[in-house]
PDB file of C-alpha atoms in Angstrom:
ATOM      1  CA  MET A   1      69.617 190.097 148.731  1.00  0.00           C
ATOM      2  CA  THR A   2      68.411 188.176 145.697  1.00  0.00           C
ATOM      3  CA  ALA A   3      70.252 190.555 143.371  1.00  0.00           C
ATOM      4  CA  ILE A   4      73.494 190.035 145.284  1.00  0.00           C
ATOM      5  CA  PHE A   5      73.081 186.256 145.062  1.00  0.00           C
ATOM      6  CA  VAL A   6      72.340 186.395 141.317  1.00  0.00           C
ATOM      7  CA  LEU A   7      75.502 188.438 140.723  1.00  0.00           C
ATOM      8  CA  TRP A   8      77.695 186.477 143.115  1.00  0.00           C
ATOM      9  CA  ILE A   9      77.092 182.976 141.709  1.00  0.00           C
ATOM     10  CA  PRO A  10      78.177 183.777 138.097  1.00  0.00           C
ATOM     11  CA  SER A  11      81.186 185.635 139.522  1.00  0.00           C
ATOM     12  CA  THR A  12      82.714 182.489 141.008  1.00  0.00           C
ATOM     13  CA  ALA A  13      85.268 180.273 139.279  1.00  0.00           C
ATOM     14  CA  LYS A  14      83.290 177.178 140.246  1.00  0.00           C
ATOM     15  CA  PHE A  15      80.178 178.347 138.398  1.00  0.00           C
ATOM     16  CA  ALA A  16      82.094 179.719 135.381  1.00  0.00           C
ATOM     17  CA  ASP A  17      84.135 176.514 134.993  1.00  0.00           C
ATOM     18  CA  THR A  18      81.044 174.323 135.182  1.00  0.00           C
ATOM     19  CA  LEU A  19      79.035 176.382 132.702  1.00  0.00           C
ATOM     20  CA  LEU A  20      81.846 176.702 130.158  1.00  0.00           C
ATOM     21  CA  ASN A  21      82.732 173.040 130.455  1.00  0.00           C
ATOM     22  CA  SER A  22      79.156 172.130 129.514  1.00  0.00           C
ATOM     23  CA  LEU A  23      79.800 173.822 126.143  1.00  0.00           C
ATOM     24  CA  GLU A  24      83.467 173.020 125.596  1.00  0.00           C
ATOM     25  CA  ARG A  25      83.524 169.347 126.556  1.00  0.00           C
ATOM     26  CA  HIS A  26      81.995 168.415 123.185  1.00  0.00           C
ATOM     27  CA  TYR A  27      85.009 169.863 121.345  1.00  0.00           C
ATOM     28  CA  PRO A  28      88.246 169.183 123.253  1.00  0.00           C
ATOM     29  CA  PRO A  29      91.528 170.608 121.915  1.00  0.00           C
ATOM     30  CA  LEU A  30      92.901 168.689 118.948  1.00  0.00           C
ATOM     31  CA  SER A  31      96.542 168.857 117.936  1.00  0.00           C
ATOM     32  CA  VAL A  32      97.343 170.416 114.573  1.00  0.00           C
ATOM     33  CA  GLU A  33      99.015 167.173 113.497  1.00  0.00           C
ATOM     34  CA  ARG A  34      95.807 165.167 114.072  1.00  0.00           C
ATOM     35  CA  THR A  35      93.563 167.639 112.234  1.00  0.00           C
ATOM     36  CA  GLU A  36      92.340 166.457 108.834  1.00  0.00           C
ATOM     37  CA  THR A  37      93.024 168.363 105.620  1.00  0.00           C
ATOM     38  CA  ALA A  38      90.376 170.403 103.800  1.00  0.00           C
ATOM     39  CA  GLY A  39      89.872 172.857 100.964  1.00  0.00           C
ATOM     40  CA  ALA A  40      90.009 175.888 103.252  1.00  0.00           C
ATOM     41  CA  ILE A  41      90.584 176.960 106.835  1.00  0.00           C
ATOM     42  CA  VAL A  42      87.756 179.222 108.032  1.00  0.00           C
ATOM     43  CA  VAL A  43      88.615 181.512 110.941  1.00  0.00           C
ATOM     44  CA  LEU A  44      85.669 183.250 112.578  1.00  0.00           C
ATOM     45  CA  GLY A  45      86.033 186.769 113.973  1.00  0.00           C
ATOM     46  CA  GLY A  46      84.752 187.777 117.389  1.00  0.00           C
ATOM     47  CA  HIS A  47      85.883 186.956 120.910  1.00  0.00           C
ATOM     48  CA  ASP A  48      89.543 185.902 121.163  1.00  0.00           C
ATOM     49  CA  ALA A  49      90.061 186.821 117.510  1.00  0.00           C
ATOM     50  CA  PHE A  50      93.845 186.765 117.826  1.00  0.00           C
ATOM     51  CA  ASP A  51      93.826 183.212 119.249  1.00  0.00           C
ATOM     52  CA  ARG A  52      91.571 182.086 116.432  1.00  0.00           C
ATOM     53  CA  LEU A  53      93.766 183.700 113.789  1.00  0.00           C
ATOM     54  CA  TYR A  54      96.874 182.145 115.298  1.00  0.00           C
ATOM     55  CA  GLN A  55      95.213 178.706 115.245  1.00  0.00           C
ATOM     56  CA  GLY A  56      94.354 179.200 111.580  1.00  0.00           C
ATOM     57  CA  ILE A  57      97.950 180.140 110.795  1.00  0.00           C
ATOM     58  CA  ARG A  58      99.250 177.067 112.610  1.00  0.00           C
ATOM     59  CA  LEU A  59      96.956 174.855 110.534  1.00  0.00           C
ATOM     60  CA  TYR A  60      98.022 176.600 107.324  1.00  0.00           C
ATOM     61  CA  ARG A  61     101.715 176.198 108.096  1.00  0.00           C
ATOM     62  CA  ALA A  62     101.105 172.514 108.849  1.00  0.00           C
ATOM     63  CA  LYS A  63      99.769 172.248 105.280  1.00  0.00           C
ATOM     64  CA  LYS A  64      96.256 171.307 106.355  1.00  0.00           C
ATOM     65  CA  SER A  65      94.885 173.631 103.664  1.00  0.00           C
ATOM     66  CA  PRO A  66      96.317 176.078 101.090  1.00  0.00           C
ATOM     67  CA  LEU A  67      93.689 178.722 101.856  1.00  0.00           C
ATOM     68  CA  ILE A  68      92.551 180.756 104.883  1.00  0.00           C
ATOM     69  CA  ILE A  69      89.123 182.423 104.849  1.00  0.00           C
ATOM     70  CA  ILE A  70      88.674 184.977 107.616  1.00  0.00           C
ATOM     71  CA  SER A  71      84.995 185.636 108.200  1.00  0.00           C
ATOM     72  CA  GLY A  72      83.488 188.397 110.324  1.00  0.00           C
ATOM     73  CA  ARG A  73      84.783 191.133 112.555  1.00  0.00           C
ATOM     74  CA  GLY A  74      86.599 191.329 115.843  1.00  0.00           C
ATOM     75  CA  GLY A  75      89.936 192.326 117.347  1.00  0.00           C
ATOM     76  CA  VAL A  76      92.971 192.007 115.129  1.00  0.00           C
ATOM     77  CA  ILE A  77      90.790 190.566 112.372  1.00  0.00           C
ATOM     78  CA  SER A  78      89.043 193.946 111.994  1.00  0.00           C
ATOM     79  CA  ASP A  79      92.348 195.727 111.440  1.00  0.00           C
ATOM     80  CA  LYS A  80      93.302 194.551 107.954  1.00  0.00           C
ATOM     81  CA  LYS A  81      96.656 196.330 107.930  1.00  0.00           C
ATOM     82  CA  LEU A  82      97.690 194.789 111.249  1.00  0.00           C
ATOM     83  CA  MET A  83      96.421 191.390 110.216  1.00  0.00           C
ATOM     84  CA  MET A  84      98.279 191.425 106.900  1.00  0.00           C
ATOM     85  CA  GLN A  85     101.469 192.506 108.642  1.00  0.00           C
ATOM     86  CA  LEU A  86     101.126 189.605 111.054  1.00  0.00           C
ATOM     87  CA  LEU A  87     100.440 187.111 108.272  1.00  0.00           C
ATOM     88  CA  ASN A  88     103.385 188.331 106.210  1.00  0.00           C
ATOM     89  CA  GLU A  89     105.715 187.976 109.177  1.00  0.00           C
ATOM     90  CA  LEU A  90     104.512 184.387 109.557  1.00  0.00           C
ATOM     91  CA  ASP A  91     105.065 183.603 105.872  1.00  0.00           C
ATOM     92  CA  VAL A  92     101.400 183.466 104.886  1.00  0.00           C
ATOM     93  CA  PRO A  93     101.136 185.061 101.409  1.00  0.00           C
ATOM     94  CA  GLU A  94      98.232 187.378 100.608  1.00  0.00           C
ATOM     95  CA  SER A  95      97.303 185.033  97.753  1.00  0.00           C
ATOM     96  CA  SER A  96      96.372 182.386 100.340  1.00  0.00           C
ATOM     97  CA  LEU A  97      93.961 184.669 102.156  1.00  0.00           C
ATOM     98  CA  ILE A  98      90.322 185.617 101.616  1.00  0.00           C
ATOM     99  CA  LEU A  99      88.901 188.284 103.895  1.00  0.00           C
ATOM    100  CA  GLU A 100      85.121 188.340 104.368  1.00  0.00           C
ATOM    101  CA  SER A 101      84.404 191.258 106.693  1.00  0.00           C
ATOM    102  CA  SER A 102      80.665 191.838 106.222  1.00  0.00           C
ATOM    103  CA  SER A 103      79.389 189.092 108.558  1.00  0.00           C
ATOM    104  CA  ARG A 104      77.885 190.435 111.786  1.00  0.00           C
ATOM    105  CA  ASN A 105      77.019 187.128 113.435  1.00  0.00           C
ATOM    106  CA  THR A 106      77.550 183.378 113.234  1.00  0.00           C
ATOM    107  CA  ARG A 107      74.634 182.849 110.859  1.00  0.00           C
ATOM    108  CA  GLU A 108      76.106 185.328 108.381  1.00  0.00           C
ATOM    109  CA  ASN A 109      79.544 183.708 108.817  1.00  0.00           C
ATOM    110  CA  GLY A 110      78.045 180.492 107.512  1.00  0.00           C
ATOM    111  CA  LEU A 111      76.021 182.019 104.671  1.00  0.00           C
ATOM    112  CA  ASN A 112      78.821 184.251 103.394  1.00  0.00           C
ATOM    113  CA  THR A 113      81.401 181.488 103.639  1.00  0.00           C
ATOM    114  CA  ALA A 114      79.084 179.147 101.719  1.00  0.00           C
ATOM    115  CA  THR A 115      78.883 181.707  98.901  1.00  0.00           C
ATOM    116  CA  ILE A 116      82.681 181.955  98.732  1.00  0.00           C
ATOM    117  CA  LEU A 117      83.131 178.181  98.765  1.00  0.00           C
ATOM    118  CA  LYS A 118      80.525 177.647  96.036  1.00  0.00           C
ATOM    119  CA  LYS A 119      82.423 179.976  93.696  1.00  0.00           C
ATOM    120  CA  MET A 120      85.591 177.969  94.343  1.00  0.00           C
ATOM    121  CA  ASP A 121      83.834 174.594  94.078  1.00  0.00           C
ATOM    122  CA  LEU A 122      84.787 173.722  97.663  1.00  0.00           C
ATOM    123  CA  SER A 123      82.572 172.225 100.352  1.00  0.00           C
ATOM    124  CA  ARG A 124      84.899 170.974 103.111  1.00  0.00           C
ATOM    125  CA  VAL A 125      86.620 173.283 105.575  1.00  0.00           C
ATOM    126  CA  ILE A 126      88.468 173.319 108.866  1.00  0.00           C
ATOM    127  CA  LEU A 127      86.433 175.547 111.184  1.00  0.00           C
ATOM    128  CA  VAL A 128      88.339 177.618 113.733  1.00  0.00           C
ATOM    129  CA  THR A 129      86.549 179.347 116.591  1.00  0.00           C
ATOM    130  CA  SER A 130      86.534 179.350 120.393  1.00  0.00           C
ATOM    131  CA  ALA A 131      85.709 176.001 121.985  1.00  0.00           C
ATOM    132  CA  PHE A 132      82.600 177.354 123.728  1.00  0.00           C
ATOM    133  CA  HIS A 133      81.307 178.783 120.413  1.00  0.00           C
ATOM    134  CA  MET A 134      82.033 175.686 118.303  1.00  0.00           C
ATOM    135  CA  LYS A 135      78.702 173.905 118.883  1.00  0.00           C
ATOM    136  CA  ARG A 136      76.629 176.741 117.413  1.00  0.00           C
ATOM    137  CA  ALA A 137      79.148 177.596 114.684  1.00  0.00           C
ATOM    138  CA  LEU A 138      79.404 174.001 113.523  1.00  0.00           C
ATOM    139  CA  ALA A 139      75.613 173.620 113.476  1.00  0.00           C
ATOM    140  CA  VAL A 140      75.299 176.767 111.343  1.00  0.00           C
ATOM    141  CA  PHE A 141      77.912 175.610 108.839  1.00  0.00           C
ATOM    142  CA  VAL A 142      76.287 172.186 108.523  1.00  0.00           C
ATOM    143  CA  SER A 143      72.872 173.846 108.016  1.00  0.00           C
ATOM    144  CA  VAL A 144      74.170 175.773 104.984  1.00  0.00           C
ATOM    145  CA  GLY A 145      75.728 172.698 103.418  1.00  0.00           C
ATOM    146  CA  ILE A 146      79.329 173.018 104.525  1.00  0.00           C
ATOM    147  CA  GLU A 147      81.232 169.991 105.794  1.00  0.00           C
ATOM    148  CA  ALA A 148      83.243 171.425 108.678  1.00  0.00           C
ATOM    149  CA  ILE A 149      86.046 169.872 110.706  1.00  0.00           C
ATOM    150  CA  PRO A 150      86.131 171.477 114.173  1.00  0.00           C
ATOM    151  CA  ALA A 151      89.468 172.969 115.228  1.00  0.00           C
ATOM    152  CA  PRO A 152      88.670 174.825 118.476  1.00  0.00           C
ATOM    153  CA  THR A 153      91.036 177.248 120.103  1.00  0.00           C
ATOM    154  CA  THR A 154      92.273 176.642 123.636  1.00  0.00           C
ATOM    155  CA  SER A 155      89.609 176.000 126.244  1.00  0.00           C
ATOM    156  CA  GLU A 156      88.368 179.094 128.083  1.00  0.00           C
ATOM    157  CA  GLN A 157      87.640 177.334 131.337  1.00  0.00           C
ATOM    158  CA  LYS A 158      90.066 176.163 134.046  1.00  0.00           C
ATOM    159  CA  LEU A 159      89.927 179.448 135.923  1.00  0.00           C
ATOM    160  CA  ARG A 160      90.727 177.906 139.285  1.00  0.00           C
ATOM    161  CA  SER A 161      94.342 178.280 140.330  1.00  0.00           C
ATOM    162  CA  SER A 162      94.058 177.072 143.910  1.00  0.00           C
ATOM    163  CA  GLU A 163      93.551 173.664 145.441  1.00  0.00           C
ATOM    164  CA  LEU A 164      91.498 175.263 148.221  1.00  0.00           C
ATOM    165  CA  PRO A 165      87.808 174.632 147.301  1.00  0.00           C
ATOM    166  CA  LEU A 166      86.649 177.640 149.298  1.00  0.00           C
ATOM    167  CA  LEU A 167      88.489 180.002 146.930  1.00  0.00           C
ATOM    168  CA  ASP A 168      86.445 178.661 144.035  1.00  0.00           C
ATOM    169  CA  TRP A 169      83.463 180.534 145.486  1.00  0.00           C
ATOM    170  CA  LEU A 170      85.113 183.951 145.876  1.00  0.00           C
ATOM    171  CA  LEU A 171      84.063 186.828 143.622  1.00  0.00           C
ATOM    172  CA  SER A 172      86.136 187.268 140.451  1.00  0.00           C
ATOM    173  CA  SER A 173      85.622 189.687 137.563  1.00  0.00           C
ATOM    174  CA  ARG A 174      87.318 187.180 135.262  1.00  0.00           C
ATOM    175  CA  ALA A 175      84.867 184.480 136.316  1.00  0.00           C
ATOM    176  CA  LEU A 176      81.931 186.814 135.664  1.00  0.00           C
ATOM    177  CA  GLU A 177      83.316 187.530 132.195  1.00  0.00           C
ATOM    178  CA  LYS A 178      83.555 183.819 131.421  1.00  0.00           C
ATOM    179  CA  SER A 179      80.072 183.151 132.780  1.00  0.00           C
ATOM    180  CA  THR A 180      78.749 185.939 130.558  1.00  0.00           C
ATOM    181  CA  PHE A 181      80.329 184.332 127.461  1.00  0.00           C
ATOM    182  CA  ALA A 182      78.694 181.000 128.294  1.00  0.00           C
ATOM    183  CA  ILE A 183      75.269 182.460 129.083  1.00  0.00           C
ATOM    184  CA  LYS A 184      75.270 184.490 125.862  1.00  0.00           C
ATOM    185  CA  GLU A 185      76.235 181.345 123.945  1.00  0.00           C
ATOM    186  CA  TYR A 186      73.329 179.372 125.412  1.00  0.00           C
ATOM    187  CA  ILE A 187      70.976 182.232 124.533  1.00  0.00           C
ATOM    188  CA  GLY A 188      72.400 182.170 121.021  1.00  0.00           C
ATOM    189  CA  LEU A 189      71.799 178.431 120.697  1.00  0.00           C
ATOM    190  CA  ILE A 190      68.198 178.785 121.844  1.00  0.00           C
ATOM    191  CA  ALA A 191      67.549 181.753 119.541  1.00  0.00           C
ATOM    192  CA  TYR A 192      69.080 180.047 116.503  1.00  0.00           C
ATOM    193  CA  ARG A 193      66.946 176.951 117.082  1.00  0.00           C
ATOM    194  CA  GLN A 194      63.802 179.038 117.498  1.00  0.00           C
ATOM    195  CA  LEU A 195      64.563 180.837 114.228  1.00  0.00           C
ATOM    196  CA  GLY A 196      65.141 177.514 112.465  1.00  0.00           C
ATOM    197  CA  TRP A 197      68.741 178.342 111.614  1.00  0.00           C
ATOM    198  CA  ILE A 198      70.090 175.203 113.277  1.00  0.00           C
ATOM    199  CA  GLU A 199      68.590 171.899 114.369  1.00  0.00           C
TER     200      GLU A 199
END
């Protein structure tokens, strides 16, 4: 019975919305027009990689920075040929792109990006990642000496599509997926603090 309860609660839209909101509320969506300019746009690979890449392209085309650094692996970002085809179709020249594909986690995203920026004498970037991941990513970038302007992708929460409160407590595989993202992110925050990688 306990196991069923433990699985059921994270599988509800009510729980998933609440947990994700606790992470995302610190970094609400910001329009491209209101985003400040910087030396580079850093797009992190991972979950929702296509959304992150698209956000980076939007910022580039709005002339918020002349350079896009793509750091890490995940989705379309891992397929260089597909990514370059997409960028070319959206008028982003290869000369405006730096691909850093060795990072395996957020910590390495920060360290490897810092190395790239140091060589280019840059220290200020626009950081693009999922809203629920922004808190940890931003803390990592600050810890390695990078001034980062958060530019989160669209919020992951808002799963509920009904005005009937009872439906918020029904089982949903999508809700469980979202709860899993949030739980993993909280574990990541705790682990990074324990390791001294972030404050």
